[in-house]
Amino acid sequence: MTPITEVEGRRLALSNLEKVLYPATGFTKGEVLHYYATVADALLPHLRDRPLSFLRYPDGPDGQVFFAKNVPPGTPEWVTTAEVPRSEGPARMVVVQDLASLVWAANLVTEFHTPQWVIQRPELADRLVFDLDPGAPATVVECCEVALWLRERLAADGIEAYPKTSGSKGLHLLAAVRGASSERVTEYARQLAVEAERAAPRLALHRMTRSLRPGKVFVDWSQNAARKTTAAPYTLRARAEPTVSAPVTWEEVEECRSAGTLTFMASDVAPRLQDFGDLLAPLTDAGRAGTVPEGGAAS
């Protein structure tokens, strides 16, 4: 019998709680749900008002893994949904606004991916993102070097960047921006990626060409496009172990000397929130958003 749980007055049927989703560690679906309930206060502000793409892995990362963007069948009527523009026509997507909706969505067993805009103004980006992806033998250590360069370069344009792990091999940089279209932010990010490659040609790469990737960090600027999404802060990843896309301090980035240093499991996140709070909270403060320079990057 599927247990019924009440969350903020909403009744939820939570299934297969003993199912092991991460065989390498024995981490169960029940532990996944507990994790999301524990980090909800930090996570929800980063999901709020953003249409979610689900990367589902209901049988664990070794089973079928697939993206789902439309509202799933059986979605409770109290879960917020919104019609969002797509190139193939409008679509209705889930928007997680509260704890009950978060627990319902987590019960689907999914990564959470968000665009760099909110449903109220899909024509304007309010986030800028770089996905720093290392090509072996490069690791997150090299990503940190590139991240530090990008931090200074963004600061020169009055934009403050915040780092988080990807939850996989690399690093994400996020910044709050205002008053710019996704196209303009994408072009600005592309220009900075080109500059990074020019400044450190043996380390950074702005092109996706696979033959050029070994030993370098691909500075992926393309996730700023309106149609693209990025793994949300605090989301669990569909990896062998329950790794998390976890916010980190710039001191941790500066001091990173080995790949394992910036790998965080679900069990690491609550203590980090106790120690640091939400390191990405400034992203939700509109007063701290930067302005993308007119005409792209400043010289």
Short mmCIF file of C-alpha atoms in Angstrom, two decimals:
data_model
loop_
_atom_site.label_atom_id
_atom_site.label_comp_id
_atom_site.label_asym_id
_atom_site.label_seq_id
_atom_site.Cartn_x
_atom_site.Cartn_y
_atom_site.Cartn_z
CA MET A 1 0.00 0.00 0.00
CA THR A 2 1.35 3.43 -0.96
CA PRO A 3 1.77 5.59 2.15
CA ILE A 4 -0.05 8.91 2.29
CA THR A 5 1.87 11.85 3.73
CA GLU A 6 0.53 15.31 4.47
CA VAL A 7 2.80 18.22 3.56
CA GLU A 8 1.60 21.75 4.27
CA GLY A 9 -1.99 20.52 4.18
CA ARG A 10 -1.57 18.62 0.90
CA ARG A 11 -1.98 14.85 0.82
CA LEU A 12 0.76 13.07 -1.10
CA ALA A 13 1.06 9.42 -2.10
CA LEU A 14 4.77 8.63 -1.81
CA SER A 15 5.75 5.37 -3.46
CA ASN A 16 8.58 2.82 -3.16
CA LEU A 17 10.37 4.60 -0.34
CA GLU A 18 12.70 1.65 0.31
CA LYS A 19 13.79 1.41 -3.32
CA VAL A 20 17.56 1.80 -3.70
CA LEU A 21 18.24 4.46 -6.33
CA TYR A 22 22.00 4.74 -5.87
CA PRO A 23 23.34 1.17 -5.56
CA ALA A 24 26.93 2.35 -5.00
CA THR A 25 25.91 3.79 -1.63
CA GLY A 26 22.52 2.19 -0.94
CA PHE A 27 20.82 5.61 -0.99
CA THR A 28 17.07 5.06 -1.19
CA LYS A 29 14.13 6.95 -2.61
CA GLY A 30 13.00 7.73 0.92
CA GLU A 31 16.38 9.34 1.56
CA VAL A 32 16.01 11.36 -1.65
CA LEU A 33 12.71 12.75 -0.40
CA HIS A 34 14.18 13.44 3.03
CA TYR A 35 17.08 15.29 1.41
CA TYR A 36 14.79 17.60 -0.55
CA ALA A 37 12.61 18.29 2.49
CA THR A 38 15.76 19.17 4.46
CA VAL A 39 17.17 21.62 1.89
CA ALA A 40 13.81 23.04 0.76
CA ASP A 41 14.25 26.46 2.37
CA ALA A 42 17.45 27.01 0.39
CA LEU A 43 16.31 25.32 -2.82
CA LEU A 44 12.83 26.77 -3.30
CA PRO A 45 13.88 30.39 -3.97
CA HIS A 46 15.99 29.12 -6.89
CA LEU A 47 13.06 27.19 -8.38
CA ARG A 48 10.33 29.74 -7.73
CA ASP A 49 8.65 31.14 -10.85
CA ARG A 50 10.84 29.05 -13.18
CA PRO A 51 9.35 26.36 -15.42
CA LEU A 52 11.02 23.07 -14.61
CA SER A 53 12.53 20.53 -16.92
CA PHE A 54 12.74 17.15 -15.20
CA LEU A 55 15.63 14.79 -15.92
CA ARG A 56 13.99 11.68 -14.56
CA TYR A 57 15.72 8.50 -13.41
CA PRO A 58 12.95 6.49 -11.70
CA ASP A 59 15.03 3.30 -11.59
CA GLY A 60 18.26 5.01 -10.63
CA PRO A 61 21.05 6.39 -12.82
CA ASP A 62 21.71 2.94 -14.31
CA GLY A 63 18.12 2.69 -15.54
CA GLN A 64 16.28 4.77 -18.09
CA VAL A 65 17.14 8.47 -17.83
CA PHE A 66 14.98 10.90 -19.79
CA PHE A 67 13.96 14.55 -19.97
CA ALA A 68 10.32 15.49 -19.35
CA LYS A 69 9.19 19.07 -19.89
CA ASN A 70 5.42 18.90 -20.16
CA VAL A 71 3.18 18.62 -17.10
CA PRO A 72 3.17 14.89 -16.17
CA PRO A 73 -0.11 12.96 -16.22
CA GLY A 74 -1.69 12.85 -12.78
CA THR A 75 -0.19 16.13 -11.60
CA PRO A 76 -2.29 17.39 -8.65
CA GLU A 77 -4.42 20.42 -9.42
CA TRP A 78 -2.73 22.36 -6.62
CA VAL A 79 0.69 22.16 -8.29
CA THR A 80 1.36 25.40 -10.15
CA THR A 81 1.74 25.11 -13.91
CA ALA A 82 2.36 27.77 -16.52
CA GLU A 83 2.17 28.07 -20.28
CA VAL A 84 5.62 28.89 -21.61
CA PRO A 85 6.83 29.81 -25.10
CA ARG A 86 8.68 27.21 -27.15
CA SER A 87 9.88 27.22 -30.72
CA GLU A 88 7.41 24.44 -31.56
CA GLY A 89 4.56 26.27 -29.83
CA PRO A 90 3.42 27.03 -26.27
CA ALA A 91 3.65 24.24 -23.70
CA ARG A 92 2.45 23.85 -20.12
CA MET A 93 5.18 23.14 -17.58
CA VAL A 94 5.44 22.61 -13.82
CA VAL A 95 6.51 25.49 -11.58
CA VAL A 96 7.50 24.39 -8.06
CA GLN A 97 6.46 27.15 -5.66
CA ASP A 98 6.21 25.42 -2.29
CA LEU A 99 7.33 22.48 -0.18
CA ALA A 100 4.38 20.25 -1.06
CA SER A 101 5.03 20.70 -4.77
CA LEU A 102 8.74 20.04 -4.23
CA VAL A 103 8.07 16.76 -2.41
CA TRP A 104 5.56 15.75 -5.08
CA ALA A 105 8.13 16.45 -7.81
CA ALA A 106 10.93 14.70 -5.91
CA ASN A 107 8.71 11.61 -5.72
CA LEU A 108 9.03 11.41 -9.51
CA VAL A 109 12.80 10.87 -8.97
CA THR A 110 14.27 13.66 -11.01
CA GLU A 111 16.98 16.23 -11.41
CA PHE A 112 15.64 19.80 -11.47
CA HIS A 113 16.70 21.99 -14.39
CA THR A 114 15.70 25.64 -14.81
CA PRO A 115 16.00 28.33 -17.49
CA GLN A 116 17.60 31.70 -16.90
CA TRP A 117 14.24 33.52 -16.85
CA VAL A 118 10.99 33.52 -14.89
CA ILE A 119 7.45 32.90 -16.10
CA GLN A 120 6.36 36.50 -15.56
CA ARG A 121 8.93 37.78 -18.08
CA PRO A 122 10.14 34.99 -20.37
CA GLU A 123 11.49 37.56 -22.82
CA LEU A 124 14.10 38.79 -20.31
CA ALA A 125 16.95 36.87 -18.68
CA ASP A 126 17.54 37.42 -14.97
CA ARG A 127 20.46 34.99 -14.74
CA LEU A 128 23.75 34.55 -16.54
CA VAL A 129 25.41 31.14 -16.38
CA PHE A 130 28.67 29.50 -17.41
CA ASP A 131 28.96 25.71 -17.32
CA LEU A 132 32.65 24.87 -16.98
CA ASP A 133 33.13 21.33 -18.27
CA PRO A 134 36.57 19.70 -18.05
CA GLY A 135 37.86 17.39 -20.74
CA ALA A 136 40.03 14.63 -19.25
CA PRO A 137 42.70 14.73 -17.98
CA ALA A 138 41.51 18.18 -16.85
CA THR A 139 39.33 18.15 -13.72
CA VAL A 140 37.43 20.59 -11.57
CA VAL A 141 40.83 21.96 -10.51
CA GLU A 142 41.27 23.48 -13.96
CA CYS A 143 37.63 24.59 -13.89
CA CYS A 144 38.43 26.58 -10.77
CA GLU A 145 41.26 28.38 -12.55
CA VAL A 146 38.91 29.40 -15.35
CA ALA A 147 36.21 30.36 -12.84
CA LEU A 148 38.57 32.73 -11.06
CA TRP A 149 39.42 34.44 -14.36
CA LEU A 150 35.72 34.76 -15.23
CA ARG A 151 34.92 36.16 -11.78
CA GLU A 152 37.37 38.99 -12.29
CA ARG A 153 36.25 39.59 -15.86
CA LEU A 154 32.59 39.77 -14.86
CA ALA A 155 33.45 42.05 -11.94
CA ALA A 156 35.07 44.45 -14.40
CA ASP A 157 31.61 44.84 -15.92
CA GLY A 158 29.94 45.23 -12.52
CA ILE A 159 28.53 41.70 -12.44
CA GLU A 160 29.04 39.52 -9.35
CA ALA A 161 29.42 35.79 -9.95
CA TYR A 162 28.72 32.91 -7.57
CA PRO A 163 30.08 29.36 -7.96
CA LYS A 164 28.50 25.97 -7.46
CA THR A 165 29.59 22.49 -8.37
CA SER A 166 27.81 20.88 -11.28
CA GLY A 167 27.33 17.73 -9.22
CA SER A 168 29.22 15.93 -11.95
CA LYS A 169 32.74 16.81 -13.11
CA GLY A 170 32.67 20.57 -13.45
CA LEU A 171 31.67 23.91 -12.03
CA HIS A 172 28.88 26.40 -12.69
CA LEU A 173 29.11 30.17 -12.38
CA LEU A 174 25.87 32.09 -11.86
CA ALA A 175 25.16 35.80 -11.81
CA ALA A 176 22.00 37.85 -11.46
CA VAL A 177 21.40 40.28 -14.33
CA ARG A 178 18.64 42.70 -15.22
CA GLY A 179 16.96 44.18 -18.25
CA ALA A 180 18.52 42.08 -21.00
CA SER A 181 17.12 39.59 -23.48
CA SER A 182 18.35 36.02 -23.48
CA GLU A 183 19.93 36.70 -26.87
CA ARG A 184 21.92 39.61 -25.51
CA VAL A 185 23.06 37.71 -22.42
CA THR A 186 24.03 34.73 -24.58
CA GLU A 187 26.14 36.91 -26.86
CA TYR A 188 27.81 38.58 -23.89
CA ALA A 189 28.61 35.19 -22.35
CA ARG A 190 29.97 33.96 -25.68
CA GLN A 191 32.26 36.97 -25.92
CA LEU A 192 33.62 36.33 -22.43
CA ALA A 193 34.21 32.67 -23.28
CA VAL A 194 36.18 33.76 -26.35
CA GLU A 195 38.18 36.15 -24.17
CA ALA A 196 38.88 33.36 -21.67
CA GLU A 197 40.27 31.16 -24.44
CA ARG A 198 42.37 34.03 -25.74
CA ALA A 199 43.72 34.75 -22.25
CA ALA A 200 44.46 31.09 -21.45
CA PRO A 201 44.58 29.12 -24.72
CA ARG A 202 46.09 26.04 -23.10
CA LEU A 203 43.36 25.93 -20.48
CA ALA A 204 40.05 27.35 -21.77
CA LEU A 205 37.98 26.56 -24.83
CA HIS A 206 34.86 28.32 -26.07
CA ARG A 207 34.02 25.82 -28.81
CA MET A 208 32.27 22.50 -28.32
CA THR A 209 34.51 20.66 -30.80
CA ARG A 210 35.24 17.33 -29.10
CA SER A 211 38.65 16.88 -30.68
CA LEU A 212 39.80 20.07 -28.93
CA ARG A 213 38.41 19.16 -25.51
CA PRO A 214 41.07 16.86 -23.93
CA GLY A 215 42.95 18.64 -21.15
CA LYS A 216 40.91 21.83 -21.47
CA VAL A 217 37.88 23.42 -19.84
CA PHE A 218 34.96 24.01 -22.17
CA VAL A 219 33.41 27.35 -21.20
CA ASP A 220 29.83 26.55 -22.16
CA TRP A 221 28.06 29.86 -22.68
CA SER A 222 25.14 28.39 -24.63
CA GLN A 223 22.96 27.62 -21.60
CA ASN A 224 22.00 31.29 -21.55
CA ALA A 225 19.79 30.70 -24.59
CA ALA A 226 16.11 31.01 -23.71
CA ARG A 227 15.40 27.41 -24.72
CA LYS A 228 18.21 25.96 -22.59
CA THR A 229 18.25 24.94 -18.93
CA THR A 230 20.87 24.34 -16.25
CA ALA A 231 20.91 21.98 -13.28
CA ALA A 232 19.40 23.92 -10.39
CA PRO A 233 21.28 24.64 -7.18
CA TYR A 234 20.95 21.80 -4.67
CA THR A 235 19.54 19.30 -7.17
CA LEU A 236 20.66 15.71 -6.79
CA ARG A 237 22.29 14.35 -9.92
CA ALA A 238 21.69 11.07 -11.71
CA ARG A 239 25.21 9.82 -11.08
CA ALA A 240 26.62 6.65 -9.51
CA GLU A 241 26.51 8.32 -6.08
CA PRO A 242 24.03 10.92 -4.74
CA THR A 243 26.10 13.95 -5.64
CA VAL A 244 24.61 17.43 -5.44
CA SER A 245 25.05 20.62 -7.44
CA ALA A 246 26.25 22.45 -4.36
CA PRO A 247 27.09 26.13 -3.85
CA VAL A 248 30.70 26.71 -2.81
CA THR A 249 32.68 29.65 -1.51
CA TRP A 250 35.25 31.50 -3.58
CA GLU A 251 37.80 30.49 -0.97
CA GLU A 252 37.06 26.84 -1.73
CA VAL A 253 37.49 27.56 -5.43
CA GLU A 254 40.80 29.33 -4.82
CA GLU A 255 42.09 26.50 -2.63
CA CYS A 256 40.97 23.58 -4.82
CA ARG A 257 43.94 21.30 -5.52
CA SER A 258 42.26 17.94 -6.16
CA ALA A 259 39.11 16.79 -7.93
CA GLY A 260 37.55 15.26 -4.83
CA THR A 261 37.74 18.51 -2.88
CA LEU A 262 34.63 19.91 -4.56
CA THR A 263 32.49 16.78 -4.61
CA PHE A 264 29.51 16.95 -2.28
CA MET A 265 27.02 14.23 -1.41
CA ALA A 266 23.46 14.68 -0.21
CA SER A 267 24.63 14.14 3.37
CA ASP A 268 27.09 17.04 3.09
CA VAL A 269 24.57 19.72 2.22
CA ALA A 270 22.65 20.22 5.47
CA PRO A 271 25.86 20.78 7.48
CA ARG A 272 27.07 23.23 4.83
CA LEU A 273 23.80 25.13 5.07
CA GLN A 274 24.30 25.29 8.83
CA ASP A 275 27.81 26.68 8.34
CA PHE A 276 27.31 28.99 5.36
CA GLY A 277 23.59 29.46 4.80
CA ASP A 278 22.58 29.64 1.15
CA LEU A 279 25.70 30.92 -0.61
CA LEU A 280 23.58 31.71 -3.66
CA ALA A 281 21.00 33.81 -1.80
CA PRO A 282 22.33 37.05 -3.37
CA LEU A 283 21.06 35.78 -6.74
CA THR A 284 17.49 36.29 -5.50
CA ASP A 285 18.14 39.90 -4.45
CA ALA A 286 17.08 42.05 -7.40
CA GLY A 287 19.03 44.97 -5.98
CA ARG A 288 22.29 43.11 -6.53
CA ALA A 289 21.66 42.22 -10.17
CA GLY A 290 24.22 43.49 -12.65
CA THR A 291 23.65 45.09 -16.02
CA VAL A 292 24.96 43.42 -19.16
CA PRO A 293 26.99 46.05 -21.04
CA GLU A 294 25.39 47.55 -24.13
CA GLY A 295 26.79 45.95 -27.23
CA GLY A 296 28.26 43.01 -25.28
CA ALA A 297 31.41 42.77 -23.21
CA ALA A 298 33.41 45.82 -22.31
CA SER A 299 36.92 45.88 -23.66
#
